Each structure stands twice: as C-alpha cells, then as structure tokens.
Amino acid sequence: MTDYGAFATGPLFGLPLQELWFGLVFFILGMFLFLDGFDFGVGAIFATRDDDEERETLLAAIGPFWDGNEVWLVVFGGALFAAFPAVYANLFSRHYLLMFAILGALILRGLAPEMYEQRHDEAWQTWWGRAFVVGSVSTPFLLGVFAAHWLLGVESLLSLPGVVVGLAVVALTVVAGVGFLAMKTRGSLQRDVADYGPRAMAAYLALVVVTLGYLVAVRPDLGVLAPIPLALVVVSLAAAAGYLLALRDGRYTLAFATVPILVFAFVALVATLMFPLADPATGLTVADAIVSVLPLNIMSVASALLLPLVFAYFGILYSTFSGPIETGESYS
C-alpha cells in the first residue's frame, strides 16, 4: 500500500484549505460573472441598436472573448464538484430545471451571433438578433436567481428574492457592458453607450438596496449588518461612484476598471453571508462538505500550477485584441 505520509494526514503546509477552497469556488464564479458579464451586457445593449454597422461593431467587440470567458463557468462547476461534491449534488438535483434553463440560455447566446452572420437577410437577422438579446439577458438573470436560492436555501424554481437578485445581476452586466464598449468604440456609438451607464448603475444599486433590506427584515440570522458585509457594501458604493465619475470625465478605461470591484464585492457578499455553511438548504457546513485531506492537497497543488497558466492565457488574449474596434471589423 502506498504511504502518502504527511500529505494524507494534514492540510498542505498547514494552510486552511477548507476556507481557501470555499473562497476559490466563489472567486471562480466572480471571474465568470466579470468576464462573461460584459459579454452579456453587450448583448443587452445590442437591443438598443438598429444600425447594421453598429450591431456589427458590438459583435466584433466580444467576438474574440466570449467563448473563452465561458470557460470560467465550467471551471466553477468542476471546482464545486471536486471540492464539495455533496453541495454540487444537492444544488444540481434541487435546481435541475434552473440549471437546464441556464444551459439553454447560454446555448442561445452562443449560437445566435453565429447564425446572425450566416445570412444578410433582414428577417433572419432580426430573429437571431432578438435571440442574442434574450440569451444575453436571461443567462445573468437565471444565474442571479441561482445565487439567491443557494444563499437562502430556496428550493422552488422562482422566488421574489431570486427575481430581485436576478434583475440586479442583469443590471450589473449592463454596467460592465457599458464600460467595455466605451473602451472599444468611438464616436456617436461610444457616447450613446456611455449614456446607459448611470441608468444601469442606478438600477443595480436600487436592487441591491431592496435585497439587503429584505435580508435585514426577513433573514436577520445572515448578519447583513455585520462588519464585513457592511464593508463590502461601502466598497461597492465607492466603486460605483468611481465608475460614474470616470464615465462623466470620459475616462472609460478607469470606468471599466471599477467593474471587477463591483462584481467581486457582490460575490464576496454572497459568500460571506453564507459562510460557514456551504449548502444552507441542508445545513451542510464547509467543514462537513469538503473532501478528505489527500484529494484536497492534490487539488491544491494542481490548482497552484494550473491557475497561473490560465491567467497567462487570458492576459495574452486580452492584450492581443486590445484597443478599439476599427471600421470594417466584424464578428466573423
């Protein structure tokens, strides 16, 4: 029998791997919501454009990125399954209809621009343009519903807090999409897109306030008024103010730089309110749900080696396709 020694008897280097993996799962979810979030936001803004050239510009802006960004959702599912298999099983069995709806929305979002480019026929492009918008809006909405239901232990398909959080996530993706497009476009399109930013931010903040008010009134056990959640709210407000000021001053790169702060503050708030539970519906704590020491140590070493490569890939991807969209560029 193989003797794994200390590698199988205690956490690697004495690190709090249970908590680190809980944080890593939510970090990966945050990476998906940030990177694919601006893609979703572009899809929502696509609905406001009726000029063919402007629509091509919007599609060209996300063309090199969206399929790579979706990888983070796959990594989220894989990390959740590997580190917290009981939570993965419970969540996906309770919310299997919601999972299928998210998958269907993602397929529609991915298929629509490909089909849109196949024929330059008005009726054809109108239909697939609408499909692109529906997929881009419904995916973050359903992901918000999923996050709310996970936190609150809701087992139904829809709930009032789920709908409110879903709408908040949609608004957040529009905020991200505005920041991204303001960097990637020029002229009248850039000015028009930037005008949507304050309205999207106002909607996001209003929906967050409603959600927090609900949690304070109905679920005081979650500790919304504890120091860390309040600090995350303050960070979000500061980032929102920075976003609005940067848009006003035409500093679009700075505006987009505030988006990950907003996104990760939102995800961290969900994680903080949930901890130490990993599955509030069943009462499973992080310590109860985590895998045994040996596979946890092996996964930790593998993650430490692979994650820098993933970040290097995305760094190369985004640096290669940096800069504004030039006249004549298209999605295909």
Short mmCIF file of C-alpha atoms in Angstrom, two decimals:
data_model
loop_
_atom_site.label_atom_id
_atom_site.label_comp_id
_atom_site.label_asym_id
_atom_site.label_seq_id
_atom_site.Cartn_x
_atom_site.Cartn_y
_atom_site.Cartn_z
CA MET A 1 0.00 0.00 0.00
CA THR A 2 1.29 3.45 -0.88
CA ASP A 3 2.24 5.57 2.10
CA TYR A 4 1.45 9.19 1.45
CA GLY A 5 2.75 10.27 4.85
CA ALA A 6 2.01 13.82 5.97
CA PHE A 7 0.44 14.57 2.58
CA ALA A 8 -2.56 12.45 3.60
CA THR A 9 -2.76 13.32 7.28
CA GLY A 10 -2.93 17.10 7.31
CA PRO A 11 -3.57 20.11 5.09
CA LEU A 12 -0.73 21.22 2.84
CA PHE A 13 1.73 23.46 4.77
CA GLY A 14 -0.90 23.76 7.50
CA LEU A 15 -2.99 26.03 5.32
CA PRO A 16 -6.75 26.49 5.98
CA LEU A 17 -7.60 24.64 2.76
CA GLN A 18 -11.28 24.25 3.59
CA GLU A 19 -11.80 28.00 3.73
CA LEU A 20 -9.42 28.64 0.83
CA TRP A 21 -11.33 26.28 -1.45
CA PHE A 22 -14.65 27.81 -0.42
CA GLY A 23 -13.20 31.20 -1.35
CA LEU A 24 -11.70 29.81 -4.57
CA VAL A 25 -15.07 28.46 -5.73
CA PHE A 26 -16.62 31.89 -5.32
CA PHE A 27 -13.58 33.59 -6.85
CA ILE A 28 -14.04 31.46 -9.98
CA LEU A 29 -17.73 32.35 -10.03
CA GLY A 30 -16.71 36.01 -9.78
CA MET A 31 -14.29 35.62 -12.69
CA PHE A 32 -17.10 34.26 -14.83
CA LEU A 33 -19.51 36.99 -13.79
CA PHE A 34 -16.92 39.67 -14.54
CA LEU A 35 -15.52 38.37 -17.83
CA ASP A 36 -18.66 36.92 -19.35
CA GLY A 37 -20.69 39.63 -17.64
CA PHE A 38 -19.56 42.33 -20.02
CA ASP A 39 -20.44 39.98 -22.90
CA PHE A 40 -23.95 39.69 -21.52
CA GLY A 41 -24.09 43.45 -21.11
CA VAL A 42 -23.11 43.94 -24.74
CA GLY A 43 -25.92 41.55 -25.69
CA ALA A 44 -28.42 43.63 -23.74
CA ILE A 45 -27.15 46.87 -25.33
CA PHE A 46 -27.42 45.17 -28.74
CA ALA A 47 -31.20 45.53 -28.36
CA THR A 48 -30.89 49.32 -28.46
CA ARG A 49 -29.05 49.39 -31.81
CA ASP A 50 -30.89 49.29 -35.15
CA ASP A 51 -27.98 50.27 -37.41
CA ASP A 52 -26.32 47.26 -39.06
CA GLU A 53 -22.83 48.72 -38.80
CA GLU A 54 -23.23 49.46 -35.10
CA ARG A 55 -24.53 45.96 -34.46
CA GLU A 56 -21.53 44.50 -36.27
CA THR A 57 -19.26 46.66 -34.12
CA LEU A 58 -20.86 45.33 -30.93
CA LEU A 59 -20.50 41.74 -32.08
CA ALA A 60 -16.90 42.35 -33.17
CA ALA A 61 -16.09 43.77 -29.74
CA ILE A 62 -16.89 40.50 -27.95
CA GLY A 63 -16.07 38.08 -30.79
CA PRO A 64 -12.56 37.10 -29.61
CA PHE A 65 -13.53 36.79 -25.95
CA TRP A 66 -16.93 35.32 -25.14
CA ASP A 67 -16.22 31.63 -25.73
CA GLY A 68 -13.05 31.81 -23.64
CA ASN A 69 -14.87 33.69 -20.89
CA GLU A 70 -17.46 30.92 -20.61
CA VAL A 71 -14.72 28.50 -19.56
CA TRP A 72 -14.88 30.03 -16.09
CA LEU A 73 -18.42 28.68 -15.61
CA VAL A 74 -17.18 25.18 -16.47
CA VAL A 75 -14.29 25.63 -14.03
CA PHE A 76 -16.74 26.77 -11.36
CA GLY A 77 -18.80 23.61 -11.76
CA GLY A 78 -15.67 21.45 -11.79
CA ALA A 79 -14.22 23.10 -8.67
CA LEU A 80 -17.52 22.80 -6.81
CA PHE A 81 -17.79 19.12 -7.76
CA ALA A 82 -14.16 18.36 -6.87
CA ALA A 83 -14.04 20.16 -3.52
CA PHE A 84 -17.65 20.00 -2.31
CA PRO A 85 -19.28 17.03 -4.08
CA ALA A 86 -22.24 16.86 -1.68
CA VAL A 87 -23.04 20.53 -2.28
CA TYR A 88 -22.73 20.03 -6.04
CA ALA A 89 -25.09 17.06 -5.91
CA ASN A 90 -27.63 18.82 -3.71
CA LEU A 91 -27.64 22.08 -5.67
CA PHE A 92 -27.90 20.50 -9.08
CA SER A 93 -30.57 18.00 -8.04
CA ARG A 94 -32.71 20.65 -6.31
CA HIS A 95 -32.34 23.15 -9.14
CA TYR A 96 -32.04 20.91 -12.18
CA LEU A 97 -34.72 22.85 -14.10
CA LEU A 98 -32.89 26.09 -13.37
CA MET A 99 -29.60 24.51 -14.48
CA PHE A 100 -31.15 23.38 -17.76
CA ALA A 101 -32.60 26.87 -18.27
CA ILE A 102 -29.16 28.44 -17.73
CA LEU A 103 -27.61 25.95 -20.14
CA GLY A 104 -30.30 26.67 -22.74
CA ALA A 105 -29.81 30.43 -22.39
CA LEU A 106 -26.03 30.04 -22.80
CA ILE A 107 -26.52 27.92 -25.92
CA LEU A 108 -28.88 30.51 -27.38
CA ARG A 109 -26.45 33.33 -26.59
CA GLY A 110 -23.58 31.44 -28.23
CA LEU A 111 -25.50 30.23 -31.26
CA ALA A 112 -27.30 33.48 -32.09
CA PRO A 113 -24.34 35.61 -33.29
CA GLU A 114 -23.01 32.71 -35.36
CA MET A 115 -26.38 32.34 -37.09
CA TYR A 116 -26.80 36.12 -37.35
CA GLU A 117 -23.70 36.27 -39.55
CA GLN A 118 -24.76 33.45 -41.87
CA ARG A 119 -27.28 35.41 -43.92
CA HIS A 120 -27.68 39.12 -44.57
CA ASP A 121 -31.44 38.89 -44.68
CA GLU A 122 -33.50 41.35 -42.64
CA ALA A 123 -35.98 38.85 -41.25
CA TRP A 124 -33.23 36.32 -40.49
CA GLN A 125 -31.00 38.83 -38.70
CA THR A 126 -33.95 40.32 -36.82
CA TRP A 127 -34.86 36.90 -35.42
CA TRP A 128 -31.33 35.92 -34.46
CA GLY A 129 -30.60 39.40 -33.12
CA ARG A 130 -33.53 39.02 -30.75
CA ALA A 131 -32.35 35.54 -29.81
CA PHE A 132 -28.93 37.01 -28.96
CA VAL A 133 -30.55 39.59 -26.69
CA VAL A 134 -32.78 37.01 -24.99
CA GLY A 135 -29.85 34.69 -24.32
CA SER A 136 -27.67 37.56 -23.08
CA VAL A 137 -30.30 38.85 -20.64
CA SER A 138 -31.81 35.57 -19.44
CA THR A 139 -28.46 33.96 -18.56
CA PRO A 140 -27.37 36.51 -15.91
CA PHE A 141 -30.95 36.73 -14.63
CA LEU A 142 -31.08 32.97 -14.07
CA LEU A 143 -27.60 32.98 -12.53
CA GLY A 144 -28.78 35.64 -10.08
CA VAL A 145 -31.79 33.51 -9.21
CA PHE A 146 -29.45 30.55 -8.63
CA ALA A 147 -27.14 32.59 -6.36
CA ALA A 148 -30.06 33.88 -4.29
CA HIS A 149 -31.59 30.42 -3.93
CA TRP A 150 -28.25 28.93 -2.95
CA LEU A 151 -27.75 31.57 -0.24
CA LEU A 152 -31.30 31.44 1.10
CA GLY A 153 -31.83 27.70 0.75
CA VAL A 154 -34.84 28.20 -1.52
CA GLU A 155 -35.90 25.03 -3.33
CA SER A 156 -38.54 26.41 -5.71
CA LEU A 157 -37.87 27.41 -9.32
CA LEU A 158 -38.56 31.11 -8.71
CA SER A 159 -38.93 33.33 -5.67
CA LEU A 160 -39.29 37.06 -5.03
CA PRO A 161 -35.73 37.50 -3.68
CA GLY A 162 -34.45 35.34 -6.55
CA VAL A 163 -36.14 37.58 -9.12
CA VAL A 164 -34.78 40.76 -7.49
CA VAL A 165 -31.23 39.40 -7.33
CA GLY A 166 -31.57 38.15 -10.91
CA LEU A 167 -32.52 41.62 -12.08
CA ALA A 168 -29.62 43.07 -10.08
CA VAL A 169 -27.18 40.77 -11.85
CA VAL A 170 -28.64 41.78 -15.24
CA ALA A 171 -28.15 45.45 -14.32
CA LEU A 172 -24.58 44.70 -13.20
CA THR A 173 -23.79 43.06 -16.53
CA VAL A 174 -25.11 46.13 -18.36
CA VAL A 175 -22.82 48.27 -16.19
CA ALA A 176 -19.94 46.02 -17.26
CA GLY A 177 -21.01 46.05 -20.91
CA VAL A 178 -21.13 49.85 -20.98
CA GLY A 179 -17.63 50.09 -19.51
CA PHE A 180 -16.27 47.58 -22.01
CA LEU A 181 -17.94 49.10 -25.07
CA ALA A 182 -16.96 52.62 -24.08
CA MET A 183 -13.33 51.45 -24.36
CA LYS A 184 -13.84 49.53 -27.60
CA THR A 185 -15.91 52.02 -29.63
CA ARG A 186 -15.58 55.58 -30.85
CA GLY A 187 -17.77 58.49 -31.96
CA SER A 188 -21.54 58.63 -31.56
CA LEU A 189 -21.81 54.94 -30.64
CA GLN A 190 -19.40 55.43 -27.77
CA ARG A 191 -21.36 58.44 -26.48
CA ASP A 192 -24.70 56.64 -26.77
CA VAL A 193 -23.39 53.57 -24.96
CA ALA A 194 -21.83 55.64 -22.17
CA ASP A 195 -25.21 57.27 -21.52
CA TYR A 196 -26.62 53.89 -20.43
CA GLY A 197 -24.04 53.55 -17.64
CA PRO A 198 -25.61 55.83 -15.00
CA ARG A 199 -29.06 54.33 -15.52
CA ALA A 200 -27.75 50.77 -15.27
CA MET A 201 -25.78 51.65 -12.14
CA ALA A 202 -28.81 53.30 -10.54
CA ALA A 203 -30.88 50.18 -11.25
CA TYR A 204 -28.17 47.91 -9.81
CA LEU A 205 -27.78 49.93 -6.60
CA ALA A 206 -31.55 50.21 -6.11
CA LEU A 207 -32.00 46.45 -6.50
CA VAL A 208 -29.12 45.76 -4.10
CA VAL A 209 -30.69 48.06 -1.52
CA VAL A 210 -34.02 46.26 -1.88
CA THR A 211 -32.29 42.90 -1.48
CA LEU A 212 -30.34 43.97 1.60
CA GLY A 213 -33.46 45.48 3.13
CA TYR A 214 -35.29 42.19 2.60
CA LEU A 215 -32.47 40.22 4.21
CA VAL A 216 -32.31 42.54 7.22
CA ALA A 217 -36.08 42.28 7.73
CA VAL A 218 -36.68 38.62 6.90
CA ARG A 219 -33.32 36.90 7.44
CA PRO A 220 -31.51 38.72 10.27
CA ASP A 221 -29.67 35.46 11.02
CA LEU A 222 -27.50 36.06 7.94
CA GLY A 223 -25.80 39.01 9.63
CA VAL A 224 -26.12 41.59 6.86
CA LEU A 225 -25.25 44.33 9.37
CA ALA A 226 -22.03 42.65 10.49
CA PRO A 227 -18.75 44.50 9.80
CA ILE A 228 -17.58 42.53 6.76
CA PRO A 229 -20.87 42.71 4.79
CA LEU A 230 -21.14 46.42 5.59
CA ALA A 231 -17.55 46.95 4.45
CA LEU A 232 -18.35 45.20 1.15
CA VAL A 233 -21.35 47.48 0.69
CA VAL A 234 -19.14 50.54 1.29
CA VAL A 235 -16.59 49.23 -1.22
CA SER A 236 -19.39 48.75 -3.76
CA LEU A 237 -20.66 52.29 -3.26
CA ALA A 238 -17.14 53.69 -3.65
CA ALA A 239 -16.61 51.67 -6.86
CA ALA A 240 -20.00 52.82 -8.18
CA ALA A 241 -19.08 56.45 -7.51
CA GLY A 242 -15.74 55.94 -9.27
CA TYR A 243 -17.49 54.36 -12.25
CA LEU A 244 -19.91 57.26 -12.63
CA LEU A 245 -17.24 59.92 -12.25
CA ALA A 246 -14.98 58.16 -14.77
CA LEU A 247 -17.81 57.93 -17.30
CA ARG A 248 -18.62 61.61 -16.82
CA ASP A 249 -15.00 62.57 -17.44
CA GLY A 250 -14.62 60.28 -20.45
CA ARG A 251 -12.06 58.09 -18.65
CA TYR A 252 -13.53 54.86 -19.94
CA THR A 253 -10.66 52.54 -19.08
CA LEU A 254 -10.88 53.69 -15.48
CA ALA A 255 -14.66 53.17 -15.55
CA PHE A 256 -14.20 49.60 -16.72
CA ALA A 257 -11.52 49.03 -14.07
CA THR A 258 -14.15 49.59 -11.35
CA VAL A 259 -16.34 46.77 -12.71
CA PRO A 260 -14.35 43.86 -11.19
CA ILE A 261 -14.53 45.64 -7.83
CA LEU A 262 -18.32 45.74 -8.09
CA VAL A 263 -18.53 42.14 -9.25
CA PHE A 264 -16.21 40.64 -6.66
CA ALA A 265 -17.80 42.68 -3.88
CA PHE A 266 -21.17 41.23 -4.89
CA VAL A 267 -19.84 37.65 -4.99
CA ALA A 268 -17.90 38.12 -1.75
CA LEU A 269 -21.06 39.39 -0.07
CA VAL A 270 -22.92 36.21 -1.03
CA ALA A 271 -20.03 34.04 0.17
CA THR A 272 -19.66 35.96 3.45
CA LEU A 273 -23.35 35.76 4.27
CA MET A 274 -23.34 32.02 3.52
CA PHE A 275 -20.18 31.03 5.43
CA PRO A 276 -19.68 28.74 7.40
CA LEU A 277 -22.48 26.94 5.58
CA ALA A 278 -21.75 25.53 2.15
CA ASP A 279 -25.36 24.48 1.50
CA PRO A 280 -27.83 26.40 3.67
CA ALA A 281 -30.80 24.32 2.48
CA THR A 282 -29.35 21.16 4.06
CA GLY A 283 -27.28 22.75 6.80
CA LEU A 284 -24.02 21.37 5.41
CA THR A 285 -21.06 23.39 6.62
CA VAL A 286 -17.85 23.92 4.69
CA ALA A 287 -16.07 21.50 7.06
CA ASP A 288 -18.76 18.84 6.57
CA ALA A 289 -18.91 19.13 2.78
CA ILE A 290 -15.21 19.31 1.90
CA VAL A 291 -13.45 16.24 0.50
CA SER A 292 -10.83 14.36 2.53
CA VAL A 293 -7.31 15.63 3.11
CA LEU A 294 -5.43 13.69 0.42
CA PRO A 295 -7.53 14.72 -2.63
CA LEU A 296 -7.76 18.23 -1.23
CA ASN A 297 -3.97 18.50 -1.06
CA ILE A 298 -3.57 17.07 -4.55
CA MET A 299 -6.15 19.50 -5.98
CA SER A 300 -4.45 22.39 -4.22
CA VAL A 301 -1.07 21.60 -5.78
CA ALA A 302 -2.67 21.14 -9.21
CA SER A 303 -4.56 24.44 -8.90
CA ALA A 304 -1.43 26.30 -7.83
CA LEU A 305 0.28 25.06 -11.00
CA LEU A 306 -2.59 25.48 -13.47
CA LEU A 307 -4.22 28.76 -12.47
CA PRO A 308 -1.17 30.90 -13.37
CA LEU A 309 -1.23 29.32 -16.84
CA VAL A 310 -4.92 30.16 -17.20
CA PHE A 311 -4.29 33.77 -16.20
CA ALA A 312 -1.35 33.95 -18.62
CA TYR A 313 -3.61 32.73 -21.43
CA PHE A 314 -6.22 35.38 -20.70
CA GLY A 315 -3.53 38.03 -20.40
CA ILE A 316 -2.25 37.17 -23.87
CA LEU A 317 -5.79 37.00 -25.28
CA TYR A 318 -6.83 40.40 -23.99
CA SER A 319 -3.56 42.10 -24.86
CA THR A 320 -3.70 40.70 -28.39
CA PHE A 321 -7.18 42.08 -29.01
CA SER A 322 -6.83 45.30 -27.03
CA GLY A 323 -7.71 48.66 -28.49
CA PRO A 324 -10.88 49.95 -30.13
CA ILE A 325 -12.77 48.24 -32.93
CA GLU A 326 -11.68 49.60 -36.29
CA THR A 327 -14.03 50.46 -39.15
CA GLY A 328 -14.88 47.37 -41.16
CA GLU A 329 -14.18 44.85 -38.41
CA SER A 330 -16.91 42.27 -37.90
CA TYR A 331 -17.73 39.35 -35.65
CA SER A 332 -16.76 36.78 -38.27
#
